[in-house]
Amino acid sequence: MNVSVQELAVLQQQQDRIRNKCIMAHVDHGKTTLSDHLIASNGLIHPKMVGELRYLDSRDDEQARGITMKSSSISLLYVPGAAQRPEGPRSVTTAEKLSQGYLVNLIDSPGHVDFCSEVSTAARLSDGALVVVDAVEGVCIQTHAVLRQAWEEKVKPCLMINKLDRLILELRLSPEEAASRLTAIVAHANMIWSAFTSEHFMREADAVLAAEQQQQQRLGGNEDAASQQRDDCDE
């Protein structure tokens, strides 16, 4: 599906059709390759260049080192159901793009721990996040960190398990073993997210208990002072 700048400019005037999404993950779990796939869906790069071009790694040092160091963004068009059309996404008309399409501002964030501030900035600009997890490596330490960033910035995460082919080509798992591994990854991510929720409620409960204790101490102090005053009057 080819998209023109004019079509994106028209959608920019419709705030209800604008979505800001960031891609977050541990280093080398496939964020930038996923970005290339999404960019290719808009006809901006050739599908054969996906994963090699690293379109959003625009800095020379990023291309040389093969890692994302700065968050980069791009505006893309998404039309629901376009990929499932029998005649293909190229059959989407301009009228359908403008009436049904969404302008997605996609932000590719770094995965290395040294650039966590870039991840925080990307999360604050977004209303949703794709959390990418390698099917073989599973949930890693930086995955935990980006989930916390999403929680703190009130960003709704969507878990995406990437590199499924590694389960077959490298680990040579059976279908049952692969399904069990994928289920464990989803459960691990959900457990981390639930832990943030529990931690939040525990902090609120501790704050309430501390406030009640302080209030009781103040009331107790006032009662002691009043009792002392009565004793002084009696004397």
mmCIF file of C-alpha atoms in Angstrom:
data_model
loop_
_atom_site.group_PDB
_atom_site.id
_atom_site.type_symbol
_atom_site.label_atom_id
_atom_site.label_comp_id
_atom_site.label_asym_id
_atom_site.label_seq_id
_atom_site.Cartn_x
_atom_site.Cartn_y
_atom_site.Cartn_z
ATOM 1 C CA MET A 1 0.000 0.000 0.000
ATOM 2 C CA ASN A 2 1.665 3.182 -1.205
ATOM 3 C CA VAL A 3 1.016 6.333 0.799
ATOM 4 C CA SER A 4 1.570 9.919 -0.252
ATOM 5 C CA VAL A 5 2.651 12.826 1.913
ATOM 6 C CA GLN A 6 -0.570 14.639 1.022
ATOM 7 C CA GLU A 7 -2.671 11.786 2.436
ATOM 8 C CA LEU A 8 -0.725 11.830 5.691
ATOM 9 C CA ALA A 9 -1.093 15.624 5.877
ATOM 10 C CA VAL A 10 -4.881 15.318 5.595
ATOM 11 C CA LEU A 11 -5.011 12.716 8.391
ATOM 12 C CA GLN A 12 -2.887 14.958 10.606
ATOM 13 C CA GLN A 13 -5.831 17.336 10.771
ATOM 14 C CA GLN A 14 -8.054 14.634 12.321
ATOM 15 C CA GLN A 15 -6.937 14.155 15.904
ATOM 16 C CA ASP A 16 -9.291 11.229 16.506
ATOM 17 C CA ARG A 17 -7.393 9.272 13.833
ATOM 18 C CA ILE A 18 -3.895 9.845 15.184
ATOM 19 C CA ARG A 19 -2.111 7.196 17.257
ATOM 20 C CA ASN A 20 1.340 7.512 18.829
ATOM 21 C CA LYS A 21 3.037 4.136 19.257
ATOM 22 C CA CYS A 22 6.518 3.234 20.414
ATOM 23 C CA ILE A 23 8.447 -0.010 20.086
ATOM 24 C CA MET A 24 10.242 -1.132 23.252
ATOM 25 C CA ALA A 25 12.377 -4.194 23.897
ATOM 26 C CA HIS A 26 15.615 -5.664 25.170
ATOM 27 C CA VAL A 27 18.611 -5.095 22.909
ATOM 28 C CA ASP A 28 18.692 -7.240 19.719
ATOM 29 C CA HIS A 29 15.155 -8.547 20.140
ATOM 30 C CA GLY A 30 14.149 -7.126 16.745
ATOM 31 C CA LYS A 31 12.681 -3.656 17.275
ATOM 32 C CA THR A 32 14.297 -1.992 14.277
ATOM 33 C CA THR A 33 13.576 -4.956 11.992
ATOM 34 C CA LEU A 34 9.928 -4.770 13.033
ATOM 35 C CA SER A 35 9.993 -1.061 12.203
ATOM 36 C CA ASP A 36 11.380 -1.905 8.756
ATOM 37 C CA HIS A 37 8.486 -4.327 8.185
ATOM 38 C CA LEU A 38 5.930 -1.667 9.121
ATOM 39 C CA ILE A 39 7.657 0.926 6.938
ATOM 40 C CA ALA A 40 7.722 -1.511 4.021
ATOM 41 C CA SER A 41 3.960 -1.965 4.381
ATOM 42 C CA ASN A 42 3.601 1.687 3.377
ATOM 43 C CA GLY A 43 5.791 1.222 0.317
ATOM 44 C CA LEU A 44 8.644 3.385 1.624
ATOM 45 C CA ILE A 45 11.267 0.636 1.339
ATOM 46 C CA HIS A 46 11.431 -2.596 -0.654
ATOM 47 C CA PRO A 47 10.382 -5.706 1.319
ATOM 48 C CA LYS A 48 13.710 -7.377 0.487
ATOM 49 C CA MET A 49 15.540 -4.593 2.321
ATOM 50 C CA VAL A 50 13.719 -5.256 5.599
ATOM 51 C CA GLY A 51 16.187 -5.986 8.399
ATOM 52 C CA GLU A 52 19.177 -4.893 6.362
ATOM 53 C CA LEU A 53 18.393 -1.241 5.729
ATOM 54 C CA ARG A 54 17.565 -0.364 9.368
ATOM 55 C CA TYR A 55 15.648 2.645 8.072
ATOM 56 C CA LEU A 56 15.199 4.445 11.406
ATOM 57 C CA ASP A 57 18.852 4.036 12.417
ATOM 58 C CA SER A 58 19.791 7.217 10.574
ATOM 59 C CA ARG A 59 23.044 7.976 12.413
ATOM 60 C CA ASP A 60 26.339 6.676 11.064
ATOM 61 C CA ASP A 61 27.396 5.283 14.455
ATOM 62 C CA GLU A 62 24.083 3.391 14.740
ATOM 63 C CA GLN A 63 24.617 1.762 11.355
ATOM 64 C CA ALA A 64 28.244 0.959 12.201
ATOM 65 C CA ARG A 65 27.504 -0.573 15.618
ATOM 66 C CA GLY A 66 24.229 -2.202 14.593
ATOM 67 C CA ILE A 67 22.261 -0.853 17.573
ATOM 68 C CA THR A 68 19.718 1.917 18.066
ATOM 69 C CA MET A 69 21.113 4.786 20.134
ATOM 70 C CA LYS A 70 18.535 7.539 19.592
ATOM 71 C CA SER A 71 14.768 7.294 19.372
ATOM 72 C CA SER A 72 13.531 7.912 15.826
ATOM 73 C CA SER A 73 9.999 8.380 14.562
ATOM 74 C CA ILE A 74 8.074 8.127 11.310
ATOM 75 C CA SER A 75 4.436 8.661 10.292
ATOM 76 C CA LEU A 76 2.687 5.660 8.724
ATOM 77 C CA LEU A 77 -0.804 4.915 7.453
ATOM 78 C CA TYR A 78 -2.813 1.979 8.771
ATOM 79 C CA VAL A 79 -6.093 0.915 7.184
ATOM 80 C CA PRO A 80 -7.875 -1.865 9.157
ATOM 81 C CA GLY A 81 -8.339 -5.019 7.104
ATOM 82 C CA ALA A 82 -6.211 -3.874 4.158
ATOM 83 C CA ALA A 83 -3.725 -6.752 4.464
ATOM 84 C CA GLN A 84 -6.510 -9.374 4.429
ATOM 85 C CA ARG A 85 -8.071 -8.218 1.167
ATOM 86 C CA PRO A 86 -8.014 -10.893 -1.581
ATOM 87 C CA GLU A 87 -6.811 -8.312 -4.095
ATOM 88 C CA GLY A 88 -4.111 -7.052 -1.718
ATOM 89 C CA PRO A 89 -3.519 -3.806 0.197
ATOM 90 C CA ARG A 90 -2.753 -1.907 -3.003
ATOM 91 C CA SER A 91 -6.477 -2.026 -3.784
ATOM 92 C CA VAL A 92 -7.223 0.490 -1.020
ATOM 93 C CA THR A 93 -8.477 3.693 -2.608
ATOM 94 C CA THR A 94 -7.554 7.202 -1.559
ATOM 95 C CA ALA A 95 -11.083 7.775 -0.263
ATOM 96 C CA GLU A 96 -10.836 4.657 1.926
ATOM 97 C CA LYS A 97 -7.441 5.749 3.245
ATOM 98 C CA LEU A 98 -8.831 9.107 4.335
ATOM 99 C CA SER A 99 -12.127 7.790 5.727
ATOM 100 C CA GLN A 100 -10.953 4.560 7.410
ATOM 101 C CA GLY A 101 -7.219 5.036 7.865
ATOM 102 C CA TYR A 102 -5.254 5.952 10.974
ATOM 103 C CA LEU A 103 -2.095 8.017 11.113
ATOM 104 C CA VAL A 104 0.395 6.081 13.246
ATOM 105 C CA ASN A 105 3.380 8.011 14.579
ATOM 106 C CA LEU A 106 5.799 5.150 15.156
ATOM 107 C CA ILE A 107 8.763 5.637 17.517
ATOM 108 C CA ASP A 108 11.645 3.159 17.525
ATOM 109 C CA SER A 109 13.433 3.371 20.889
ATOM 110 C CA PRO A 110 16.847 1.958 21.932
ATOM 111 C CA GLY A 111 17.093 -1.358 23.731
ATOM 112 C CA HIS A 112 20.487 -0.897 25.372
ATOM 113 C CA VAL A 113 20.474 -0.002 29.064
ATOM 114 C CA ASP A 114 22.813 2.960 28.454
ATOM 115 C CA PHE A 115 20.071 4.762 26.522
ATOM 116 C CA CYS A 116 17.155 4.276 28.923
ATOM 117 C CA SER A 117 16.414 8.011 28.921
ATOM 118 C CA GLU A 118 15.501 7.724 25.231
ATOM 119 C CA VAL A 119 13.043 4.947 26.107
ATOM 120 C CA SER A 120 11.459 7.092 28.804
ATOM 121 C CA THR A 121 11.033 9.981 26.367
ATOM 122 C CA ALA A 122 9.450 7.717 23.753
ATOM 123 C CA ALA A 123 7.012 6.311 26.328
ATOM 124 C CA ARG A 124 5.909 9.782 27.429
ATOM 125 C CA LEU A 125 5.062 10.703 23.841
ATOM 126 C CA SER A 126 3.046 7.533 23.211
ATOM 127 C CA ASP A 127 -0.410 6.237 24.022
ATOM 128 C CA GLY A 128 0.552 2.622 23.324
ATOM 129 C CA ALA A 129 3.645 0.439 23.075
ATOM 130 C CA LEU A 130 4.719 -2.707 21.263
ATOM 131 C CA VAL A 131 6.873 -4.687 23.688
ATOM 132 C CA VAL A 132 8.974 -7.063 21.572
ATOM 133 C CA VAL A 133 10.350 -10.257 23.122
ATOM 134 C CA ASP A 134 12.695 -12.767 21.489
ATOM 135 C CA ALA A 135 11.068 -16.213 21.456
ATOM 136 C CA VAL A 136 14.352 -17.912 22.448
ATOM 137 C CA GLU A 137 15.774 -15.426 24.948
ATOM 138 C CA GLY A 138 12.404 -14.676 26.531
ATOM 139 C CA VAL A 139 11.798 -11.848 28.981
ATOM 140 C CA CYS A 140 15.164 -10.221 29.782
ATOM 141 C CA ILE A 141 16.264 -7.572 32.249
ATOM 142 C CA GLN A 142 15.667 -4.676 29.844
ATOM 143 C CA THR A 143 12.243 -6.097 28.987
ATOM 144 C CA HIS A 144 11.411 -5.752 32.673
ATOM 145 C CA ALA A 145 12.746 -2.188 32.588
ATOM 146 C CA VAL A 146 10.688 -1.103 29.564
ATOM 147 C CA LEU A 147 7.549 -2.652 31.065
ATOM 148 C CA ARG A 148 8.123 -0.531 34.161
ATOM 149 C CA GLN A 149 8.594 2.528 31.956
ATOM 150 C CA ALA A 150 5.280 1.773 30.254
ATOM 151 C CA TRP A 151 3.584 1.328 33.633
ATOM 152 C CA GLU A 152 4.948 4.557 35.059
ATOM 153 C CA GLU A 153 3.949 6.545 31.967
ATOM 154 C CA LYS A 154 0.491 4.875 31.839
ATOM 155 C CA VAL A 155 1.163 3.458 28.379
ATOM 156 C CA LYS A 156 -0.852 0.409 27.321
ATOM 157 C CA PRO A 157 1.564 -2.359 26.225
ATOM 158 C CA CYS A 158 0.989 -4.976 23.543
ATOM 159 C CA LEU A 159 3.284 -7.978 23.810
ATOM 160 C CA MET A 160 4.790 -9.214 20.533
ATOM 161 C CA ILE A 161 6.854 -12.401 20.496
ATOM 162 C CA ASN A 162 9.459 -12.151 17.748
ATOM 163 C CA LYS A 163 11.864 -14.551 15.991
ATOM 164 C CA LEU A 164 9.598 -17.589 16.206
ATOM 165 C CA ASP A 165 11.674 -19.318 13.533
ATOM 166 C CA ARG A 166 14.519 -19.685 16.045
ATOM 167 C CA LEU A 167 12.422 -22.156 18.026
ATOM 168 C CA ILE A 168 12.460 -24.475 15.009
ATOM 169 C CA LEU A 169 15.799 -23.763 13.343
ATOM 170 C CA GLU A 170 17.966 -23.414 16.450
ATOM 171 C CA LEU A 171 16.238 -25.163 19.345
ATOM 172 C CA ARG A 172 14.399 -27.675 17.126
ATOM 173 C CA LEU A 173 11.397 -27.739 19.429
ATOM 174 C CA SER A 174 8.296 -29.773 18.752
ATOM 175 C CA PRO A 175 4.995 -27.901 18.306
ATOM 176 C CA GLU A 176 3.982 -28.751 21.872
ATOM 177 C CA GLU A 177 7.303 -27.569 23.293
ATOM 178 C CA ALA A 178 7.159 -24.346 21.266
ATOM 179 C CA ALA A 179 3.606 -23.639 22.445
ATOM 180 C CA SER A 180 4.646 -24.250 26.049
ATOM 181 C CA ARG A 181 7.579 -21.854 25.696
ATOM 182 C CA LEU A 182 5.409 -19.121 24.184
ATOM 183 C CA THR A 183 2.830 -19.566 26.941
ATOM 184 C CA ALA A 184 5.573 -19.212 29.551
ATOM 185 C CA ILE A 185 6.789 -15.955 27.960
ATOM 186 C CA VAL A 186 3.287 -14.480 28.012
ATOM 187 C CA ALA A 187 2.788 -15.594 31.621
ATOM 188 C CA HIS A 188 6.134 -14.076 32.645
ATOM 189 C CA ALA A 189 5.283 -10.711 31.072
ATOM 190 C CA ASN A 190 1.816 -10.719 32.666
ATOM 191 C CA MET A 191 3.340 -11.584 36.042
ATOM 192 C CA ILE A 192 5.674 -8.582 35.829
ATOM 193 C CA TRP A 193 2.797 -6.269 34.904
ATOM 194 C CA SER A 194 0.657 -7.649 37.744
ATOM 195 C CA ALA A 195 3.540 -7.101 40.155
ATOM 196 C CA PHE A 196 3.582 -3.408 39.235
ATOM 197 C CA THR A 197 -0.148 -3.220 39.964
ATOM 198 C CA SER A 198 0.274 -4.965 43.321
ATOM 199 C CA GLU A 199 3.222 -2.733 44.192
ATOM 200 C CA HIS A 200 1.121 0.339 43.405
ATOM 201 C CA PHE A 201 -1.733 -0.794 45.640
ATOM 202 C CA MET A 202 0.665 -1.726 48.429
ATOM 203 C CA ARG A 203 2.208 1.755 48.331
ATOM 204 C CA GLU A 204 -1.257 3.305 48.509
ATOM 205 C CA ALA A 205 -2.205 1.049 51.431
ATOM 206 C CA ASP A 206 1.035 1.919 53.254
ATOM 207 C CA ALA A 207 0.371 5.632 52.715
ATOM 208 C CA VAL A 208 -3.156 5.310 54.138
ATOM 209 C CA LEU A 209 -1.931 3.379 57.181
ATOM 210 C CA ALA A 210 0.841 5.916 57.787
ATOM 211 C CA ALA A 211 -1.641 8.806 57.588
ATOM 212 C CA GLU A 212 -4.006 7.061 60.025
ATOM 213 C CA GLN A 213 -1.126 6.395 62.429
ATOM 214 C CA GLN A 214 -0.040 10.031 62.331
ATOM 215 C CA GLN A 215 -3.630 11.142 62.963
ATOM 216 C CA GLN A 216 -3.924 8.816 65.959
ATOM 217 C CA GLN A 217 -0.638 10.114 67.346
ATOM 218 C CA ARG A 218 -1.858 13.703 67.024
ATOM 219 C CA LEU A 219 -5.158 12.837 68.718
ATOM 220 C CA GLY A 220 -3.281 11.022 71.486
ATOM 221 C CA GLY A 221 -1.008 14.030 71.957
ATOM 222 C CA ASN A 222 -4.018 16.367 72.195
ATOM 223 C CA GLU A 223 -5.688 14.126 74.785
ATOM 224 C CA ASP A 224 -2.518 14.059 76.899
ATOM 225 C CA ALA A 225 -2.261 17.848 76.732
ATOM 226 C CA ALA A 226 -5.918 18.256 77.742
ATOM 227 C CA SER A 227 -5.467 15.830 80.641
ATOM 228 C CA GLN A 228 -2.416 17.744 81.868
ATOM 229 C CA GLN A 229 -4.350 21.010 81.759
ATOM 230 C CA ARG A 230 -7.170 19.496 83.866
ATOM 231 C CA ASP A 231 -4.652 18.239 86.416
ATOM 232 C CA ASP A 232 -3.083 21.711 86.657
ATOM 233 C CA CYS A 233 -6.503 23.284 87.226
ATOM 234 C CA ASP A 234 -7.326 20.814 90.011
ATOM 235 C CA GLU A 235 -4.118 21.648 91.797
#
